[in-house]
């Protein structure tokens, strides 16, 4: 079995026939064979393998063989049939023959949804669970309470779900709906991790009980009763873990440590394992460590005896541009520190702290479905290396490392047609060829001091807002230019997507100046095509910024929810230029052609040294 381990953890040297080379996550072993088979359900059967073969695959490993007479599987039925479903869709029903042997590197692979801030209907969550199952994601973290709402019905304390105590919407989940979703997820092979977030993020809780602080004496009994009520709805054989939150606890929310310890022991006594955020308020005196979910990146020290899973900033898809998913999916290694036996896995998070006009906007404004596809590979296969300089910066296309994200993007785009009717905000970007110039001077395209590095991505930044990564060489100008040469095989009018704010969907507008009528942003950004300015859209909500902005849903401020620009390219050479002065939180832009037929891209010539 060892001979298969490294086969597809890196970009494969040999591409396999048809849909076999488009599967996500990438299988660890694929042996193609001649011919194909027209899929029909009656032609799928289980095959006999030795106990030794099954043991070598592990708990979730599987074997799938497609021949010209049918498909047979062994091992984990759910994962084998998820692969079969993908093959059937990718090949339009004519499956290529071959044998797949595959197993996960990490046991926990999932997605978090914050329905405490923004409620989502059960039907919409079920749709997402179905897609998770297709991509072998097996853990759904249901962040069900937060400042804006305690979204799980309590029959002991019905005031928690009264309209006057809920923000943004008065919707919540009945106990019957809660149990229904857990059963639905189980049928798909997905474990639900319910999270009642205490003692932080509890404004709704405090409103319901008229409390100013969380250390008031009655809080201990109320939370104890709420955890009792929660466990009455759960079977630890089906839902073995309960998340108690405990992060971002403000001074007025801190509780005595022994309260937290008591709640942990209460849940453990009922047969549940307890999960908590790290960093967060720690319950003292426990005999064994909690399972920790880390959200602060690699700088957090982790005890060697502590099982944990990652939800780092690069997995917070509400903060990044959709095109930024590719780099961390390719180069971030989950569970970097501590003994391997404590590496549980990773979960990407859909927080969307800001209000939305309707629940479906969560999926339109955040790359939920592209993240499922891309991170399925990262979480299933892990990564051989952890390359910090690539967390948001794709490698220069002249480097060997560029092959991995290019291959992942190719596979991702093969899956995009399978999401017909669902929002899938991702388009090809690795064909772009930019260079950056550091100067505030207004110079002709050819005279700008273009750097040596070629940037092959659609979201561009001089200095990333999350990471230490930078494309700057001196950082003194306070202004940069990005330029690319667009070669068109004919004169044509095409779509162009451009965005100079790249707003987060979590307090993004509170950290930056609002949009200005007639301008790309308040910072003086410009977009020029062949030396002529390309005007911005007519903003529907100019001027919105500050703390109150989080309660005003985004309308057209981000590119995923507005129509592309229409620009005319002349036949032959076209010069596309972006000017980015530095001000505010995010110093970045997104610019790419979503349908690049007849277009090729080359970087401007590097400045002579």
Coordinates of C-alpha atoms in Angstrom, one line a residue:
X1 CA 0.0 0.0 0.0
X2 CA 2.9 2.4 0.7
X3 CA 3.7 2.6 -3.1
X4 CA 0.3 4.4 -3.6
X5 CA 0.6 7.0 -0.9
X6 CA 2.4 9.7 -2.8
X7 CA 0.9 9.0 -6.2
X8 CA -1.6 11.7 -6.3
X9 CA -0.7 13.9 -3.3
X10 CA 1.3 16.0 -5.7
X11 CA 0.3 16.9 -9.2
X12 CA 0.1 13.6 -11.1
X13 CA 2.8 13.1 -13.8
X14 CA 0.4 11.1 -15.9
X15 CA -3.1 12.4 -16.6
X16 CA -5.8 9.7 -16.6
X17 CA -8.5 9.2 -19.1
X18 CA -11.6 11.4 -19.1
X19 CA -13.5 12.0 -15.8
X20 CA -10.9 10.0 -13.8
X21 CA -8.6 13.1 -14.0
X22 CA -11.3 15.5 -12.8
X23 CA -12.3 13.8 -9.6
X24 CA -12.3 15.9 -6.4
X25 CA -10.8 15.2 -4.0
X26 CA -8.1 13.6 -6.1
X27 CA -7.9 9.9 -5.4
X28 CA -4.6 8.6 -4.1
X29 CA -4.5 5.7 -6.6
X30 CA -6.0 5.6 -10.0
X31 CA -5.3 2.8 -12.5
X32 CA -7.2 3.5 -15.8
X33 CA -8.4 0.7 -18.1
X34 CA -9.6 0.5 -21.6
X35 CA -13.3 1.1 -22.5
X36 CA -16.2 2.7 -20.7
X37 CA -19.5 1.7 -19.2
X38 CA -23.0 3.3 -19.5
X39 CA -24.1 4.0 -15.9
X40 CA -27.2 2.3 -14.6
X41 CA -28.0 1.7 -10.9
X42 CA -28.6 -2.0 -11.3
X43 CA -25.1 -2.4 -12.6
X44 CA -23.5 -1.3 -9.2
X45 CA -22.7 -4.0 -6.7
X46 CA -20.5 -4.7 -3.7
X47 CA -17.4 -6.8 -4.3
X48 CA -15.6 -9.2 -1.9
X49 CA -12.1 -8.2 -0.8
X50 CA -9.9 -9.6 1.9
X51 CA -9.9 -8.4 5.4
X52 CA -6.3 -7.3 5.0
X53 CA -7.2 -5.1 2.0
X54 CA -10.0 -3.5 3.9
X55 CA -7.9 -2.9 7.0
X56 CA -5.2 -1.2 4.8
X57 CA -7.8 1.3 3.5
X58 CA -8.9 2.4 7.0
X59 CA -12.3 3.3 8.3
X60 CA -13.2 5.6 5.3
X61 CA -11.2 4.1 2.5
X62 CA -12.7 2.4 -0.5
X63 CA -12.1 0.6 -3.7
X64 CA -14.1 1.3 -6.8
X65 CA -13.7 -0.6 -10.0
X66 CA -15.5 0.3 -13.3
X67 CA -15.5 -2.2 -16.1
X68 CA -17.4 -2.5 -19.3
X69 CA -20.0 -4.6 -17.6
X70 CA -20.6 -2.5 -14.4
X71 CA -19.2 -0.9 -11.2
X72 CA -18.2 -2.7 -8.1
X73 CA -17.1 -1.3 -4.7
X74 CA -15.7 -2.3 -1.4
X75 CA -14.9 -0.5 1.9
X76 CA -16.7 2.7 2.8
X77 CA -20.0 2.7 0.8
X78 CA -20.7 6.4 1.1
X79 CA -17.3 7.5 -0.2
X80 CA -17.2 4.9 -3.0
X81 CA -20.7 6.0 -4.2
X82 CA -19.8 9.7 -3.9
X83 CA -16.9 9.0 -6.3
X84 CA -19.3 7.0 -8.6
X85 CA -21.8 9.9 -8.6
X86 CA -19.0 12.3 -9.6
X87 CA -17.8 10.0 -12.4
X88 CA -21.4 9.7 -13.7
X89 CA -21.9 13.4 -13.8
X90 CA -18.5 14.3 -15.2
X91 CA -18.7 11.8 -17.9
X92 CA -22.4 12.4 -18.7
X93 CA -23.2 8.8 -17.9
X94 CA -20.5 7.1 -19.9
X95 CA -18.0 6.2 -17.1
X96 CA -14.3 5.5 -18.0
X97 CA -13.1 2.1 -16.9
X98 CA -10.5 1.8 -14.2
X99 CA -9.8 1.1 -10.5
X100 CA -9.6 3.6 -7.7
X101 CA -8.2 3.0 -4.3
X102 CA -8.5 5.9 -1.9
X103 CA -8.5 6.9 1.7
X104 CA -8.5 10.2 3.7
X105 CA -5.4 11.6 5.3
X106 CA -7.6 13.5 7.9
X107 CA -10.7 12.1 9.6
X108 CA -12.6 15.4 10.1
X109 CA -13.5 17.4 6.9
X110 CA -16.2 19.9 7.1
X111 CA -18.0 23.2 6.9
X112 CA -19.3 25.7 9.5
X113 CA -22.4 27.7 9.0
X114 CA -23.2 30.6 11.3
X115 CA -27.0 30.6 11.5
X116 CA -27.0 32.4 14.8
X117 CA -26.3 35.7 13.0
X118 CA -28.2 34.9 9.8
X119 CA -30.8 32.2 9.9
X120 CA -30.9 29.8 6.9
X121 CA -34.0 27.6 6.2
X122 CA -33.7 23.8 6.7
X123 CA -34.2 23.2 3.0
X124 CA -31.2 25.4 2.0
X125 CA -29.0 23.6 4.6
X126 CA -30.1 20.2 3.2
X127 CA -29.0 21.3 -0.3
X128 CA -25.6 22.1 1.0
X129 CA -25.3 18.9 3.0
X130 CA -26.0 16.9 -0.2
X131 CA -23.1 18.7 -1.9
X132 CA -20.9 18.1 1.1
X133 CA -21.6 14.4 0.8
X134 CA -20.7 14.4 -2.9
X135 CA -17.2 15.8 -2.0
X136 CA -16.7 13.5 1.0
X137 CA -17.0 16.3 3.6
X138 CA -18.3 14.5 6.7
X139 CA -18.7 17.2 9.5
X140 CA -21.2 20.0 9.6
X141 CA -20.6 22.5 12.4
X142 CA -23.9 24.2 13.2
X143 CA -23.2 27.5 14.9
X144 CA -26.7 27.9 16.1
X145 CA -26.5 30.7 18.7
X146 CA -24.8 34.2 18.6
X147 CA -25.4 37.8 19.5
X148 CA -28.2 38.2 17.0
X149 CA -30.2 35.1 17.8
X150 CA -30.5 31.9 19.9
X151 CA -31.9 30.0 16.9
X152 CA -32.7 26.7 18.6
X153 CA -36.1 26.5 20.2
X154 CA -36.0 26.0 24.0
X155 CA -39.2 24.8 25.6
X156 CA -37.8 25.5 29.0
X157 CA -37.0 29.1 28.2
X158 CA -39.3 30.1 25.3
X159 CA -38.3 33.8 25.7
X160 CA -35.0 32.9 23.9
X161 CA -36.9 32.7 20.6
X162 CA -39.4 35.5 21.1
X163 CA -39.3 38.1 18.2
X164 CA -38.3 41.0 20.5
X165 CA -35.1 39.1 21.5
X166 CA -34.0 38.1 18.0
X167 CA -32.2 40.4 15.6
X168 CA -32.4 40.5 11.8
X169 CA -35.2 37.9 11.6
X170 CA -37.5 36.3 14.1
X171 CA -36.8 32.9 12.5
X172 CA -35.4 30.0 14.6
X173 CA -35.3 26.2 14.4
X174 CA -37.9 24.1 16.2
X175 CA -36.6 21.1 18.1
X176 CA -38.3 18.9 15.5
X177 CA -36.4 20.7 12.7
X178 CA -33.2 20.4 14.6
X179 CA -33.6 16.6 14.9
X180 CA -34.7 16.4 11.3
X181 CA -31.5 17.9 10.0
X182 CA -29.3 15.7 12.2
X183 CA -31.1 12.6 10.8
X184 CA -30.9 13.9 7.3
X185 CA -27.1 14.5 7.7
X186 CA -26.6 11.1 9.2
X187 CA -28.2 9.4 6.2
X188 CA -25.7 11.2 4.0
X189 CA -22.8 10.1 6.2
X190 CA -22.3 13.6 7.8
X191 CA -22.0 14.2 11.5
X192 CA -23.5 17.4 12.9
X193 CA -21.5 19.3 15.4
X194 CA -24.0 21.6 17.2
X195 CA -22.5 24.7 18.8
X196 CA -24.2 26.6 21.6
X197 CA -21.7 29.5 21.9
X198 CA -21.2 30.6 25.6
X199 CA -20.3 32.6 27.5
X200 CA -19.3 35.0 24.7
X201 CA -21.5 36.1 21.7
X202 CA -24.5 36.1 24.1
X203 CA -26.2 39.4 23.5
X204 CA -29.5 37.6 22.5
X205 CA -29.2 35.4 25.6
X206 CA -28.8 38.4 27.9
X207 CA -31.7 40.3 26.2
X208 CA -34.0 37.3 26.8
X209 CA -33.2 37.2 30.6
X210 CA -32.6 40.9 31.2
X211 CA -29.0 40.4 32.1
X212 CA -26.0 42.8 31.8
X213 CA -23.3 40.3 32.7
X214 CA -22.8 36.6 32.2
X215 CA -21.4 36.1 35.7
X216 CA -24.8 36.8 37.4
X217 CA -25.7 33.8 39.6
X218 CA -28.8 32.6 37.6
X219 CA -26.7 32.2 34.4
X220 CA -25.1 29.0 35.7
X221 CA -28.4 27.2 36.2
X222 CA -29.9 28.5 33.0
X223 CA -27.0 27.3 30.9
X224 CA -26.9 24.0 32.7
X225 CA -30.6 23.5 31.9
X226 CA -30.1 24.5 28.3
X227 CA -27.3 21.9 27.9
X228 CA -29.6 19.4 29.5
X229 CA -32.3 20.2 27.0
X230 CA -29.9 20.0 24.1
X231 CA -28.7 16.5 25.2
X232 CA -32.3 15.3 25.4
X233 CA -32.5 16.0 21.6
X234 CA -29.4 14.1 20.8
X235 CA -28.1 10.5 20.6
X236 CA -24.4 10.4 21.3
X237 CA -24.1 7.5 19.0
X238 CA -25.2 9.8 16.1
X239 CA -24.1 13.2 17.4
X240 CA -21.0 12.4 19.6
X241 CA -19.7 15.9 19.9
X242 CA -21.1 19.2 21.4
X243 CA -19.3 22.5 20.8
X244 CA -19.5 25.0 23.7
X245 CA -17.9 28.0 21.9
X246 CA -16.0 30.0 24.5
X247 CA -14.1 32.3 22.1
X248 CA -14.0 36.1 22.0
X249 CA -15.3 36.4 25.6
X250 CA -15.6 40.1 26.5
X251 CA -15.1 41.3 30.1
X252 CA -18.8 41.5 30.9
X253 CA -19.2 37.9 29.5
X254 CA -16.6 36.1 31.5
X255 CA -17.8 33.5 33.9
X256 CA -16.1 31.8 36.8
X257 CA -13.9 29.0 35.4
X258 CA -15.6 26.4 37.5
X259 CA -18.8 27.1 35.7
X260 CA -17.2 26.1 32.4
X261 CA -15.7 23.1 34.0
X262 CA -19.1 22.0 35.4
X263 CA -20.7 22.4 31.9
X264 CA -18.0 20.3 30.3
X265 CA -18.4 17.5 32.9
X266 CA -22.2 17.7 32.6
X267 CA -21.9 17.0 28.9
X268 CA -19.3 14.3 29.3
X269 CA -21.4 12.6 31.9
X270 CA -24.1 12.3 29.2
X271 CA -21.7 10.5 26.8
X272 CA -20.7 13.5 24.7
X273 CA -17.2 14.7 23.8
X274 CA -16.8 18.5 24.2
X275 CA -15.3 20.9 21.6
X276 CA -14.2 24.5 22.3
X277 CA -12.6 27.2 20.4
X278 CA -8.9 28.0 20.8
X279 CA -8.0 30.5 21.9
X280 CA -10.9 31.0 24.3
X281 CA -11.8 31.0 27.9
X282 CA -10.4 27.8 29.4
X283 CA -12.2 25.5 31.9
X284 CA -9.7 24.7 34.6
X285 CA -9.1 21.4 36.3
X286 CA -10.1 19.0 33.6
X287 CA -8.5 15.5 33.7
X288 CA -8.0 15.5 29.9
X289 CA -7.9 18.3 27.3
X290 CA -10.9 19.3 25.3
X291 CA -11.0 19.0 21.6
X292 CA -9.9 22.4 20.3
X293 CA -10.9 24.2 17.2
X294 CA -8.2 26.7 16.3
X295 CA -9.0 29.9 14.5
X296 CA -5.9 32.2 15.0
X297 CA -3.4 30.5 12.7
X298 CA 0.0 29.1 13.4
X299 CA 1.1 31.5 16.1
X300 CA -1.1 29.8 18.7
X301 CA 0.8 27.4 21.0
X302 CA -0.9 24.0 21.2
X303 CA -0.3 21.4 23.9
X304 CA 1.0 18.2 22.5
X305 CA -1.7 16.1 24.3
X306 CA -4.6 18.1 22.8
X307 CA -6.6 16.8 19.8
X308 CA -7.5 19.6 17.5
X309 CA -8.8 20.7 14.1
X310 CA -8.1 23.8 12.1
X311 CA -10.4 26.7 11.1
X312 CA -7.7 29.2 10.3
X313 CA -8.2 32.6 8.7
X314 CA -7.6 31.2 5.2
X315 CA -10.6 29.0 5.8
X316 CA -12.8 32.0 6.6
X317 CA -14.4 32.3 3.2
X318 CA -16.5 35.3 4.3
X319 CA -13.3 37.4 4.5
X320 CA -11.5 36.5 1.3
X321 CA -12.3 37.1 -2.4
X322 CA -13.6 33.9 -4.0
X323 CA -10.5 33.7 -6.2
X324 CA -8.3 33.7 -3.1
X325 CA -9.5 30.2 -2.2
X326 CA -7.1 28.6 -4.7
X327 CA -3.8 29.4 -3.0
X328 CA -4.6 28.1 0.5
X329 CA -6.3 25.1 -1.0
X330 CA -3.1 24.2 -2.8
X331 CA -0.5 25.1 -0.1
X332 CA -2.0 25.2 3.4
X333 CA -1.3 22.1 5.4
X334 CA -4.0 21.5 8.0
X335 CA -2.9 20.5 11.5
X336 CA 0.7 21.5 11.2
X337 CA 1.9 21.0 14.8
X338 CA 1.7 18.3 17.5
X339 CA 1.6 14.5 17.2
X340 CA -0.2 13.1 14.1
X341 CA -2.7 11.2 16.3
X342 CA -4.0 14.5 17.5
X343 CA -4.6 15.9 14.0
X344 CA -8.4 15.7 13.5
X345 CA -8.8 17.7 10.4
X346 CA -10.2 21.0 9.2
X347 CA -13.4 23.0 8.7
X348 CA -13.9 26.0 6.5
X349 CA -16.2 28.7 8.0
X350 CA -19.1 30.7 6.5
X351 CA -19.6 33.4 9.1
X352 CA -21.0 36.3 7.1
X353 CA -21.3 38.5 10.2
X354 CA -23.2 41.2 8.3
X355 CA -26.9 41.2 7.7
X356 CA -28.3 39.7 4.5
X357 CA -31.5 40.6 2.7
X358 CA -32.4 37.0 2.1
X359 CA -30.8 33.7 3.2
X360 CA -29.8 32.7 -0.4
X361 CA -27.4 35.8 -0.4
X362 CA -25.0 33.8 1.8
X363 CA -24.4 31.5 -1.1
X364 CA -24.2 34.3 -3.7
X365 CA -21.9 36.5 -1.8
X366 CA -19.6 33.8 -0.4
X367 CA -17.9 31.1 -2.4
X368 CA -19.6 28.2 -0.5
X369 CA -19.8 25.7 -3.3
X370 CA -16.3 26.4 -4.8
X371 CA -14.9 26.1 -1.3
X372 CA -16.5 22.7 -0.9
X373 CA -14.8 21.4 -4.0
X374 CA -11.4 23.0 -3.5
X375 CA -11.1 22.3 0.2
X376 CA -12.4 18.8 -0.2
X377 CA -9.0 18.0 -1.8
X378 CA -7.0 19.9 0.9
X379 CA -8.9 18.2 3.8
X380 CA -9.0 14.7 2.3
X381 CA -5.4 14.5 1.1
X382 CA -3.7 17.0 3.4
X383 CA -0.5 18.6 2.0
X384 CA 3.1 17.4 1.9
X385 CA 4.3 20.9 2.5
X386 CA 3.0 24.0 4.3
X387 CA 4.2 26.9 2.1
X388 CA 3.4 30.2 3.9
X389 CA 4.5 32.5 1.1
X390 CA 1.7 31.0 -1.1
X391 CA -1.2 31.3 1.3
X392 CA -2.7 34.0 -0.8
X393 CA 0.0 34.5 -3.5
X394 CA 0.1 31.9 -6.3
X395 CA 3.6 31.0 -7.4
X396 CA 5.1 32.8 -10.4
X397 CA 4.0 30.6 -13.3
X398 CA 7.6 30.0 -14.2
X399 CA 8.1 28.1 -11.0
X400 CA 7.5 24.4 -10.7
X401 CA 5.1 25.0 -7.7
X402 CA 2.6 26.7 -10.1
X403 CA 1.6 23.3 -11.5
X404 CA -0.4 22.3 -8.3
X405 CA -2.8 25.3 -8.2
X406 CA -3.2 25.2 -12.0
X407 CA -4.2 21.5 -11.8
X408 CA -6.6 22.2 -8.9
X409 CA -8.2 25.0 -10.9
X410 CA -8.6 22.8 -13.9
X411 CA -10.4 20.2 -11.8
X412 CA -12.5 22.8 -10.0
X413 CA -13.7 24.3 -13.3
X414 CA -14.6 20.8 -14.6
X415 CA -17.0 20.6 -11.7
X416 CA -18.6 24.1 -12.1
X417 CA -21.1 22.9 -14.8
X418 CA -22.4 20.3 -12.2
X419 CA -23.7 23.2 -10.1
X420 CA -26.2 24.5 -12.6
X421 CA -28.8 26.5 -10.7
X422 CA -26.5 27.1 -7.7
X423 CA -24.2 30.1 -7.3
X424 CA -20.6 29.2 -8.1
X425 CA -18.6 32.4 -8.0
X426 CA -15.4 31.2 -9.5
X427 CA -13.9 31.7 -13.0
X428 CA -10.5 30.8 -14.4
X429 CA -7.7 33.1 -13.2
X430 CA -4.4 31.2 -13.6
X431 CA -4.1 32.3 -17.3
X432 CA -3.7 36.0 -16.2
X433 CA -0.2 37.5 -16.4
X434 CA 0.4 40.7 -14.4
X435 CA 3.4 42.6 -13.2
X436 CA 3.4 45.2 -10.4
X437 CA 5.1 48.6 -10.4
X438 CA 5.6 50.6 -7.2
X439 CA 5.2 54.3 -7.9
X440 CA 2.7 57.0 -7.5
X441 CA 3.8 58.7 -10.7
X442 CA 1.4 58.8 -13.7
X443 CA 3.6 57.2 -16.4
X444 CA 3.0 55.5 -19.8
X445 CA 2.4 51.8 -19.6
X446 CA 5.8 50.8 -20.9
X447 CA 7.6 53.3 -18.7
X448 CA 6.2 52.1 -15.3
X449 CA 8.9 50.4 -13.2
X450 CA 7.5 46.9 -13.6
X451 CA 8.9 44.3 -11.2
X452 CA 10.4 40.9 -12.2
X453 CA 7.7 38.7 -10.6
X454 CA 4.8 37.5 -12.8
X455 CA 1.5 37.4 -11.0
X456 CA -0.9 34.8 -12.4
X457 CA -4.1 35.3 -10.5
X458 CA -7.2 37.4 -10.7
X459 CA -7.2 38.9 -7.1
X460 CA -4.2 41.1 -6.7
X461 CA -2.7 42.8 -3.7
X462 CA 0.5 44.6 -2.8
X463 CA 0.2 43.6 0.9
X464 CA -2.3 41.0 2.2
X465 CA -4.6 42.0 5.0
X466 CA -4.5 38.6 6.8
X467 CA -1.1 37.3 6.1
X468 CA 2.5 38.6 6.1
X469 CA 2.7 38.1 2.4
X470 CA 3.7 41.0 0.3
X471 CA 4.5 41.8 -3.3
X472 CA 6.3 45.0 -2.3
X473 CA 10.0 45.5 -2.6
X474 CA 10.3 48.8 -0.8
X475 CA 6.7 49.8 0.3
X476 CA 7.6 53.5 0.2
X477 CA 5.4 54.8 -2.6
X478 CA 2.0 54.2 -1.0
X479 CA 0.7 53.4 -4.5
X480 CA 1.1 50.5 -6.9
X481 CA 0.1 49.7 -10.5
X482 CA -0.8 46.3 -11.9
X483 CA -0.5 45.8 -15.7
X484 CA -1.2 43.1 -18.2
X485 CA -1.2 42.9 -22.0
X486 CA -4.4 41.4 -23.4
X487 CA -4.0 40.0 -26.9
X488 CA -7.3 39.5 -28.8
X489 CA -7.6 37.5 -32.0
X490 CA -10.2 40.0 -33.2
X491 CA -12.0 43.2 -32.2
X492 CA -14.6 42.2 -29.7
X493 CA -16.7 43.4 -26.8
X494 CA -16.3 41.2 -23.7
X495 CA -17.1 40.9 -20.1
X496 CA -14.6 42.2 -17.5
X497 CA -15.0 41.7 -13.8
X498 CA -13.3 44.4 -11.7
X499 CA -13.5 45.2 -8.0
X500 CA -11.4 47.6 -6.0
X501 CA -12.9 47.1 -2.5
X502 CA -13.1 43.3 -2.2
X503 CA -15.3 43.9 0.8
X504 CA -15.4 41.2 3.5
X505 CA -18.9 40.1 4.4
X506 CA -17.9 40.6 8.0
X507 CA -17.5 44.2 9.1
X508 CA -15.9 45.0 5.7
X509 CA -17.6 48.3 5.2
X510 CA -17.0 49.3 8.8
X511 CA -13.2 49.1 8.2
X512 CA -13.0 51.1 5.0
X513 CA -14.4 54.3 3.6
X514 CA -17.7 54.0 1.7
X515 CA -18.0 53.8 -2.0
X516 CA -18.1 57.2 -3.8
X517 CA -20.4 58.0 -6.7
X518 CA -18.5 58.0 -10.0
X519 CA -15.3 56.5 -8.5
X520 CA -14.0 52.9 -8.0
X521 CA -13.3 53.7 -4.4
X522 CA -12.5 56.6 -2.1
X523 CA -8.8 55.8 -2.3
X524 CA -8.3 57.0 -5.9
X525 CA -8.2 53.6 -7.6
X526 CA -8.4 53.6 -11.4
X527 CA -9.0 51.1 -14.1
X528 CA -7.6 52.0 -17.6
X529 CA -7.9 50.1 -20.9
X530 CA -5.6 51.3 -23.6
X531 CA -4.9 54.4 -21.7
X532 CA -8.6 55.4 -21.2
X533 CA -10.4 55.2 -17.9
X534 CA -13.1 52.5 -17.5
X535 CA -15.9 54.0 -15.3
X536 CA -17.2 52.1 -12.3
X537 CA -20.8 51.0 -12.0
X538 CA -23.4 53.4 -10.7
X539 CA -23.4 52.5 -7.1
X540 CA -26.8 51.9 -5.5
X541 CA -25.5 52.5 -1.9
X542 CA -22.6 55.0 -2.0
X543 CA -21.2 56.3 1.2
X544 CA -22.1 53.4 3.5
X545 CA -19.4 52.8 6.1
X546 CA -18.9 52.6 9.9
X547 CA -20.3 50.3 12.5
X548 CA -23.9 50.6 11.4
X549 CA -23.0 49.3 8.0
X550 CA -23.1 45.7 9.2
X551 CA -26.9 45.9 9.4
X552 CA -27.3 47.2 5.9
X553 CA -27.2 44.3 3.5
X554 CA -24.8 44.5 0.5
X555 CA -26.5 45.1 -2.8
X556 CA -23.9 45.7 -5.5
X557 CA -20.7 46.5 -3.5
X558 CA -19.0 43.2 -4.4
X559 CA -18.5 41.7 -7.8
X560 CA -20.2 38.4 -7.1
X561 CA -23.6 40.1 -7.0
X562 CA -23.4 42.6 -9.9
X563 CA -23.2 42.4 -13.7
X564 CA -19.7 42.4 -15.3
X565 CA -18.5 45.4 -17.1
X566 CA -18.6 45.4 -20.9
X567 CA -15.4 46.6 -22.6
X568 CA -14.3 46.6 -26.2
X569 CA -10.9 45.1 -27.1
X570 CA -9.2 46.0 -30.3
X571 CA -7.6 43.2 -32.4
X572 CA -4.1 42.5 -31.2
X573 CA -2.5 44.2 -28.2
X574 CA -4.5 45.8 -25.4
X575 CA -3.0 47.3 -22.3
X576 CA -5.0 46.9 -19.1
X577 CA -3.8 48.9 -16.1
X578 CA -4.9 49.1 -12.4
X579 CA -3.9 51.9 -10.1
X580 CA -4.1 51.1 -6.3
X581 CA -3.3 53.9 -3.8
X582 CA -2.9 52.7 -0.3
X583 CA -5.6 53.7 2.3
X584 CA -7.8 51.7 4.7
X585 CA -7.9 48.0 5.5
X586 CA -7.8 46.1 2.3
X587 CA -5.2 47.0 -0.3
X588 CA -6.3 44.8 -3.2
X589 CA -8.3 44.5 -6.4
X590 CA -9.9 41.8 -8.5
X591 CA -9.7 42.0 -12.2
X592 CA -10.2 39.2 -14.8
X593 CA -12.1 38.2 -17.9
X594 CA -14.7 35.5 -17.0
X595 CA -14.9 34.2 -20.6
X596 CA -11.5 34.6 -22.3
X597 CA -12.3 33.2 -25.7
X598 CA -9.8 34.4 -28.2
X599 CA -7.7 36.1 -25.5
X600 CA -4.1 35.5 -24.4
X601 CA -2.3 37.4 -21.7
X602 CA 1.3 38.4 -21.2
X603 CA 3.0 40.5 -18.6
X604 CA 4.5 43.9 -19.4
X605 CA 8.3 43.8 -19.9
X606 CA 10.2 44.0 -16.6
X607 CA 12.1 47.2 -16.0
X608 CA 15.8 47.1 -16.8
X609 CA 18.0 47.1 -13.7

